[in-house]
Coordinates of C-alpha atoms (C1' of nucleotides) in Angstrom, one line a residue:
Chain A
X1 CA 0.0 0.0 0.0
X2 CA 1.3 3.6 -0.8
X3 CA 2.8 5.4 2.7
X4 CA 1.1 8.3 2.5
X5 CA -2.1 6.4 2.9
X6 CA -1.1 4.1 5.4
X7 CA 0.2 7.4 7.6
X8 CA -3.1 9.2 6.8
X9 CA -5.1 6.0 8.7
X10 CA -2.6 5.5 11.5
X11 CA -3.3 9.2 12.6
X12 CA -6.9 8.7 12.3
X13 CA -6.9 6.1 14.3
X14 CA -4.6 7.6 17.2
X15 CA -6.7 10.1 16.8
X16 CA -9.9 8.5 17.5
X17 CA -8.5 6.6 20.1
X18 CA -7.4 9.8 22.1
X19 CA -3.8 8.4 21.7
X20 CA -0.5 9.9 20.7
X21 CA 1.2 9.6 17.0
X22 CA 4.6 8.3 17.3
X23 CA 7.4 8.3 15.3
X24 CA 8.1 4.7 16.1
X25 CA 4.7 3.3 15.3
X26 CA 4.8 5.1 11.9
X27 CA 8.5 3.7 11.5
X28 CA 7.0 0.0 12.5
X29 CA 4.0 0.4 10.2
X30 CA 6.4 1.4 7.5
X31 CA 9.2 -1.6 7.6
X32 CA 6.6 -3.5 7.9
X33 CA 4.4 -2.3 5.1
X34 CA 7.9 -2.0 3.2
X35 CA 8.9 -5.6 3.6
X36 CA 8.0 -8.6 0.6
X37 CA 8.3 -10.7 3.6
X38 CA 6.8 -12.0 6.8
X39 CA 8.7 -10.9 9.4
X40 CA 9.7 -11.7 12.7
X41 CA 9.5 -9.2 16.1
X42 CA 13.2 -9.5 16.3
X43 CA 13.8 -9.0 12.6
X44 CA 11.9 -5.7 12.3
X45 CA 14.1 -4.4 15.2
X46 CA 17.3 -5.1 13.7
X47 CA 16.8 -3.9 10.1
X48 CA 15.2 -0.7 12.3
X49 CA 18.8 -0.3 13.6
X50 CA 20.8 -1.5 11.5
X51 CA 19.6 0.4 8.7
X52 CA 19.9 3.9 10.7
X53 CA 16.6 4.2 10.8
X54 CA 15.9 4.9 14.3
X55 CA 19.1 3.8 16.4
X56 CA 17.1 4.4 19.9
X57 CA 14.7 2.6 19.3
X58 CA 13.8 -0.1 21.7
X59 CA 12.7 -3.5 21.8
X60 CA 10.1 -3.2 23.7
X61 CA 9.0 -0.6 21.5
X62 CA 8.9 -2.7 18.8
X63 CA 7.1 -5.2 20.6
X64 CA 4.2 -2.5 21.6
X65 CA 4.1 -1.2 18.8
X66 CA 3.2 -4.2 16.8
X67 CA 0.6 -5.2 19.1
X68 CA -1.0 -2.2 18.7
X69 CA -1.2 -2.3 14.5
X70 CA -2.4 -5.3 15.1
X71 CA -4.9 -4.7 17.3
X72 CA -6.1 -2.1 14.9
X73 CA -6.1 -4.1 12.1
X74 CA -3.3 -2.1 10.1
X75 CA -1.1 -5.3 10.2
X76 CA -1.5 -8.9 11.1
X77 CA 0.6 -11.4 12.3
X78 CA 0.2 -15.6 11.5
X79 CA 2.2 -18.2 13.5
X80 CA 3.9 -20.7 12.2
X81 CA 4.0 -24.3 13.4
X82 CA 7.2 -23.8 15.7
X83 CA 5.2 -20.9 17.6
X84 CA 7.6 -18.6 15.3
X85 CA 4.9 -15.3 15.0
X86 CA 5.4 -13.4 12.1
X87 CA 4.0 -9.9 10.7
X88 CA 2.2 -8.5 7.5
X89 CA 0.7 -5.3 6.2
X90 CA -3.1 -6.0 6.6
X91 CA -4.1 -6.0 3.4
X92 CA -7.9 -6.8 4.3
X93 CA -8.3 -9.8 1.6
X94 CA -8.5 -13.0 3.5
X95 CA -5.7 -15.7 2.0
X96 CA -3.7 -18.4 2.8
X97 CA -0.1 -19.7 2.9
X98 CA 1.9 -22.0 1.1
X99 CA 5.0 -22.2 2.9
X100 CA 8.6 -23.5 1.6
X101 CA 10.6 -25.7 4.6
X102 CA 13.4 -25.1 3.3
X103 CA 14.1 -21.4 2.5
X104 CA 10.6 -20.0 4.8
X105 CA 9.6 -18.3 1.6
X106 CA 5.4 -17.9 1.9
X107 CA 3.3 -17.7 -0.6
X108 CA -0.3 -16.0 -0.2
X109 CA -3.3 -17.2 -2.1
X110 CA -7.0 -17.2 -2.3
X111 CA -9.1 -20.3 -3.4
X112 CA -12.8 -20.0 -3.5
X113 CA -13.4 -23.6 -3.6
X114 CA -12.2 -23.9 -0.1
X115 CA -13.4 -21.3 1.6
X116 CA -16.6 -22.5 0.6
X117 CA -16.1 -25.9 1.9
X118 CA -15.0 -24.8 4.9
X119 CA -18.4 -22.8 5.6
X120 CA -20.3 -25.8 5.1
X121 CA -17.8 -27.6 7.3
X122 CA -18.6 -25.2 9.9
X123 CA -22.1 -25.3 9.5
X124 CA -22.5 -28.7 9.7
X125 CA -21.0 -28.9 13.3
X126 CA -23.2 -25.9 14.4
X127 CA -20.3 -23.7 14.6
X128 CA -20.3 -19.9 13.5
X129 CA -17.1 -19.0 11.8
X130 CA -15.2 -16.2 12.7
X131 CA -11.8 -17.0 10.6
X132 CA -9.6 -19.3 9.3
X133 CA -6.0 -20.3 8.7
X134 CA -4.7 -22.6 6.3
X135 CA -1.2 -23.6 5.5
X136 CA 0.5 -25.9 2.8
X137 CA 4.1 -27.2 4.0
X138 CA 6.0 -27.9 1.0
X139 CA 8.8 -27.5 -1.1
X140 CA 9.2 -24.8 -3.4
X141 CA 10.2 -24.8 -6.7
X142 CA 13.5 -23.1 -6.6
X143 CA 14.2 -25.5 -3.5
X144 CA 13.4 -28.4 -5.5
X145 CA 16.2 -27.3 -7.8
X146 CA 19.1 -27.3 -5.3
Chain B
X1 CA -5.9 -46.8 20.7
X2 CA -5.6 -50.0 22.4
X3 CA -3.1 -48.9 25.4
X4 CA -1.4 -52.3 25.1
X5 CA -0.9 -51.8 21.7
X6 CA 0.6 -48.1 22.1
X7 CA 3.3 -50.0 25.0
X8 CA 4.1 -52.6 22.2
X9 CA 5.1 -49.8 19.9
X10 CA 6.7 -47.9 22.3
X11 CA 8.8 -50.5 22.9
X12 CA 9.7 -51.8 20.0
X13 CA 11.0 -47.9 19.1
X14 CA 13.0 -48.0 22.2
X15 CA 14.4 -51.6 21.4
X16 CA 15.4 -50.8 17.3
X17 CA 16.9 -47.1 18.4
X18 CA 19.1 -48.7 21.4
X19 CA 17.0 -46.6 24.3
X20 CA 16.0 -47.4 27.2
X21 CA 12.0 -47.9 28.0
X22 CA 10.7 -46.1 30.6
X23 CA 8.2 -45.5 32.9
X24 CA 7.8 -41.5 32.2
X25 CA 7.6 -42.5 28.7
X26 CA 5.0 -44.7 29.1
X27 CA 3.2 -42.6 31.6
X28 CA 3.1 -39.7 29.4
X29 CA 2.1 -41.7 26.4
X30 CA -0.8 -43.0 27.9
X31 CA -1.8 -39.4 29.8
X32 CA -1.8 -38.2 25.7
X33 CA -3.5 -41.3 24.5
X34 CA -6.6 -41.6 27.1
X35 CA -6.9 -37.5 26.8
X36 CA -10.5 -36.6 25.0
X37 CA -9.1 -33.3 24.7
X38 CA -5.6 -31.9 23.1
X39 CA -3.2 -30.7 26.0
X40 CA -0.5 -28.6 26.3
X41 CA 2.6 -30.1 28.0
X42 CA 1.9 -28.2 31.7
X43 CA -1.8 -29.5 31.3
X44 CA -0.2 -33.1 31.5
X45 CA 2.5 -32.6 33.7
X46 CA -0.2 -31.6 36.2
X47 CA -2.0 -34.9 35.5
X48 CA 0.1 -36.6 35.9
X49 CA 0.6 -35.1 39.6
X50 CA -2.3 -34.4 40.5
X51 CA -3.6 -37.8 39.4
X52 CA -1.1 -39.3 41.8
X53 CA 0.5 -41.1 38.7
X54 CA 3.7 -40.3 39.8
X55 CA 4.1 -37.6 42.4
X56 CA 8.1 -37.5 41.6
X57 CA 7.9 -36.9 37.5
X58 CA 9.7 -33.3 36.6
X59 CA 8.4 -30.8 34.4
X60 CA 12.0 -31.5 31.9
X61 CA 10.9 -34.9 31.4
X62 CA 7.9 -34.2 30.4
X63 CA 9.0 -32.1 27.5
X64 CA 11.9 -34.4 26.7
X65 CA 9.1 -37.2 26.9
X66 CA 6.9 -35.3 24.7
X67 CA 9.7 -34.1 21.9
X68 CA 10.5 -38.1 22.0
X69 CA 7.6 -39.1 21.1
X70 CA 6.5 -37.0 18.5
X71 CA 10.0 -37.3 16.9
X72 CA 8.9 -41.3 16.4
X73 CA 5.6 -40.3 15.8
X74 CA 3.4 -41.8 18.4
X75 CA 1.8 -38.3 19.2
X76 CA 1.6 -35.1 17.0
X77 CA 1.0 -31.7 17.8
X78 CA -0.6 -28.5 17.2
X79 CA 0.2 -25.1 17.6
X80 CA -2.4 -22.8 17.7
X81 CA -3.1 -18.7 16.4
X82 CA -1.3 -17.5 20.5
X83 CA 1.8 -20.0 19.9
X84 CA -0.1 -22.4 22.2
X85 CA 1.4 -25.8 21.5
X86 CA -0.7 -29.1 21.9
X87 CA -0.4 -32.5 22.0
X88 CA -2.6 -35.2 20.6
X89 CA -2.4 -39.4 19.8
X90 CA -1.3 -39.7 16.5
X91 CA -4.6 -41.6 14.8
X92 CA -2.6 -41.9 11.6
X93 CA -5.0 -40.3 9.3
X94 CA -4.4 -36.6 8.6
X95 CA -7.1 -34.1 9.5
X96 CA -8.2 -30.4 10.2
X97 CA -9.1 -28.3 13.4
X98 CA -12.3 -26.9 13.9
X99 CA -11.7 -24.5 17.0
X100 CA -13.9 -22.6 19.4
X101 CA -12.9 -19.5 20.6
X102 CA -14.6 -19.3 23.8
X103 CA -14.5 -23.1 25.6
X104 CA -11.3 -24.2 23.5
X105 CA -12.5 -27.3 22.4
X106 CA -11.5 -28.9 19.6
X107 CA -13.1 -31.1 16.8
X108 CA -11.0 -33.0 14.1
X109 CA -12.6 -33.8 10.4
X110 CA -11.1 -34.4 7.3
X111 CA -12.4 -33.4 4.2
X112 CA -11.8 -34.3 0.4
X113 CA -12.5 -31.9 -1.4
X114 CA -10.4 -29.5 0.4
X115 CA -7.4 -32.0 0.3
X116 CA -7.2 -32.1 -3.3
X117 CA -7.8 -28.4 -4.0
X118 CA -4.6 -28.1 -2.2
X119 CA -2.9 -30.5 -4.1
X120 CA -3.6 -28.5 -6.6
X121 CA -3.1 -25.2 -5.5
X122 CA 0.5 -26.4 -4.6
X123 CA 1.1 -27.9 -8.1
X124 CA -0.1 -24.6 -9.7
X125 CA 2.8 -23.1 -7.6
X126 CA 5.4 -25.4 -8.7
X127 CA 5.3 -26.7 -4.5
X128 CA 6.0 -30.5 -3.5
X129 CA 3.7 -30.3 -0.8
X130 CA 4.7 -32.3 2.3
X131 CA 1.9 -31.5 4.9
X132 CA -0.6 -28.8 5.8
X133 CA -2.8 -27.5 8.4
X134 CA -6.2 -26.1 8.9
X135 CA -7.8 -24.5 11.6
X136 CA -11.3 -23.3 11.0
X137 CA -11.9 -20.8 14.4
X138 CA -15.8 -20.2 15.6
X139 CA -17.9 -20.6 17.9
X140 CA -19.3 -24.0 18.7
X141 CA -23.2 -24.8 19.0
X142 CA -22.6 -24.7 22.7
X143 CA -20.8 -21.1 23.5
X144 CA -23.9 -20.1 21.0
X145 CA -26.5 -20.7 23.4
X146 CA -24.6 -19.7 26.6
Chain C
dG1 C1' 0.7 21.0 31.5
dT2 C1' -0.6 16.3 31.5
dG3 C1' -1.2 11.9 29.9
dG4 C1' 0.3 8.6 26.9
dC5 C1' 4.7 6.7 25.0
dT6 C1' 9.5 5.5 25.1
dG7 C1' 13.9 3.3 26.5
dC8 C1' 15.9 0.9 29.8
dA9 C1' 16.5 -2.7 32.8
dA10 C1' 14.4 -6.0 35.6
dA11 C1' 10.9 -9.5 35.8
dT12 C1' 8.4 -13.1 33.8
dG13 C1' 7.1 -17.6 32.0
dG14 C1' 7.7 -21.3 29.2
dT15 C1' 11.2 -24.3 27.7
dT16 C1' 16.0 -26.2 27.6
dT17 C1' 20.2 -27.7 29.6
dG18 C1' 24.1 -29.4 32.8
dC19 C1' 24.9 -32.5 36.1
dA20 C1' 24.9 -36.1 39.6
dC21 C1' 22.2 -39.9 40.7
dG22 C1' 19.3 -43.8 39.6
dA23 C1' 17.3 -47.2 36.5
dC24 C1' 17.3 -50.1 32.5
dC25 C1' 19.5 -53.6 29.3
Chain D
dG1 C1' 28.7 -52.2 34.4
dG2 C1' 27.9 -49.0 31.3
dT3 C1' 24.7 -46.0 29.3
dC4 C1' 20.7 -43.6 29.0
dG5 C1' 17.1 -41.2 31.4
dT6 C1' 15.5 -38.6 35.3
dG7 C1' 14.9 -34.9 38.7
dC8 C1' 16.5 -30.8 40.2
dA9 C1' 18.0 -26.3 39.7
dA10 C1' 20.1 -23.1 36.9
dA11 C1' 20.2 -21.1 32.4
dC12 C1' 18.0 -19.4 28.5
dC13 C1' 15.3 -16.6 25.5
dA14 C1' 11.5 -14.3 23.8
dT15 C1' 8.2 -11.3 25.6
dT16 C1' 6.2 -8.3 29.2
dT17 C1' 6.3 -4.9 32.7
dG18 C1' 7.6 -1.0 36.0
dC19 C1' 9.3 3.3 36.0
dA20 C1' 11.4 7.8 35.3
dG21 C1' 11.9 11.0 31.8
dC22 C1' 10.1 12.6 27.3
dC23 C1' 7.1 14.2 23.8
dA24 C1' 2.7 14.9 21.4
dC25 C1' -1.5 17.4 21.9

DNA sequence: GTGGCTGCAAATGGTTTGCACGACC
DNA sequence: GGTCGTGCAAACCATTTGCAGCCAC
């Protein structure tokens, strides 16, 4: 998503909230937003510092900061089988992951089909569905060429 | 599963892999095995305590018990959305999570059409896949009425 | 100015590890 | 008897929390 826009929603929300804007949720936000990857807690720290972006910044900043985005739905995190939690820019469509076990490359997608079946799965056990989260464990292509 | 017939495979593992059998091992086996319910590693520990199974088993063993296990593939586990890992009997066939939100429970299905829609979505990626998971969160007829 | 936010360091909590003793083959 | 496994406690590591100072509003 373009910055500026992100930004924009981020001070609406603090707004709304009666909270502060920050300099370090915007810089979260926007590594984040930034990166092609998932990324770890840790990981977003260090390229925060290592990159001179903010050299102050702390970890527990970091940490607070993330749960907040998430909380406010501007990013989202998924956890992966190890209990390894890893962030993404919210970008509202629903998907799901196919994930490489060798290089940790993931690999969003949608499929209609089954998301479909899974809402007759649910109603067929009386349950209301709130969300969902699939993930296919495989080896990808450029791995398979190693 | 027949208990007898777990603590014949348990034992021939132990045998073919020079280790020793144990009674932790087999304790913790069976907690897994007579368990309705997936548990986490403390929920078994204090089981097996507070069930008087053995008053003197230690917390390590447990998770050493637990990693051995699923590393020879008696018991499998789950990690859920909060990086809340769980243990189940592994019943062989493969299937999905269906997972209230409020009470925690769990139910397990297995579905076909879903399975081969992600073979194919893998193929269309160029992916081997090796294994996936589902979890479908909710609430359960239950929590509905409560 | 005042409340929320930050950075720091200390605390926490779940999991792992080192080690001496005890149990299995 | 030798080795592996156990129980204990200490270590570990990711995450959370308390607090004093800082900064946005």
């Amino acid at each position: 998503m373009k910055k500026e826009k992100l930004i924009e929603q981020l001070k609406q929300i603090v707004k709304i909230k009666g909270l502060k804007y920050t300099k370090q949720r915007e810089i979260v936000l926007e590594v984040v937003n930034k990166s092609k990857k998932h990324l770890t807690t840790e990981e977003i720290y260090n390229h925060i510092k290592k990159k001179g972006i903010d050299q102050n910044i702390g970890i527990a900043t970091v940490y607070r900061s993330l749960l907040f985005l998430e909380e406010v739905a501007l990013i989202s995190s998924i956890t992966l089988e190890k209990g390894i939690k890893k962030y993404e820019i919210n970008n509202e469509t629903h998907h799901d992951h196919l994930v490489c076990i060798r290089c940790d490359k993931i690999i969003e997608f949608i499929n209609e089909t089954i998301e479909n079946e899974q809402k007759n799965i649910a109603r067929s056990y009386g349950f209301e569905l709130m969300d969902h989260t699939m993930y296919l464990y495989g080896v990808c292509k450029d791995c398979k060429n190693d």
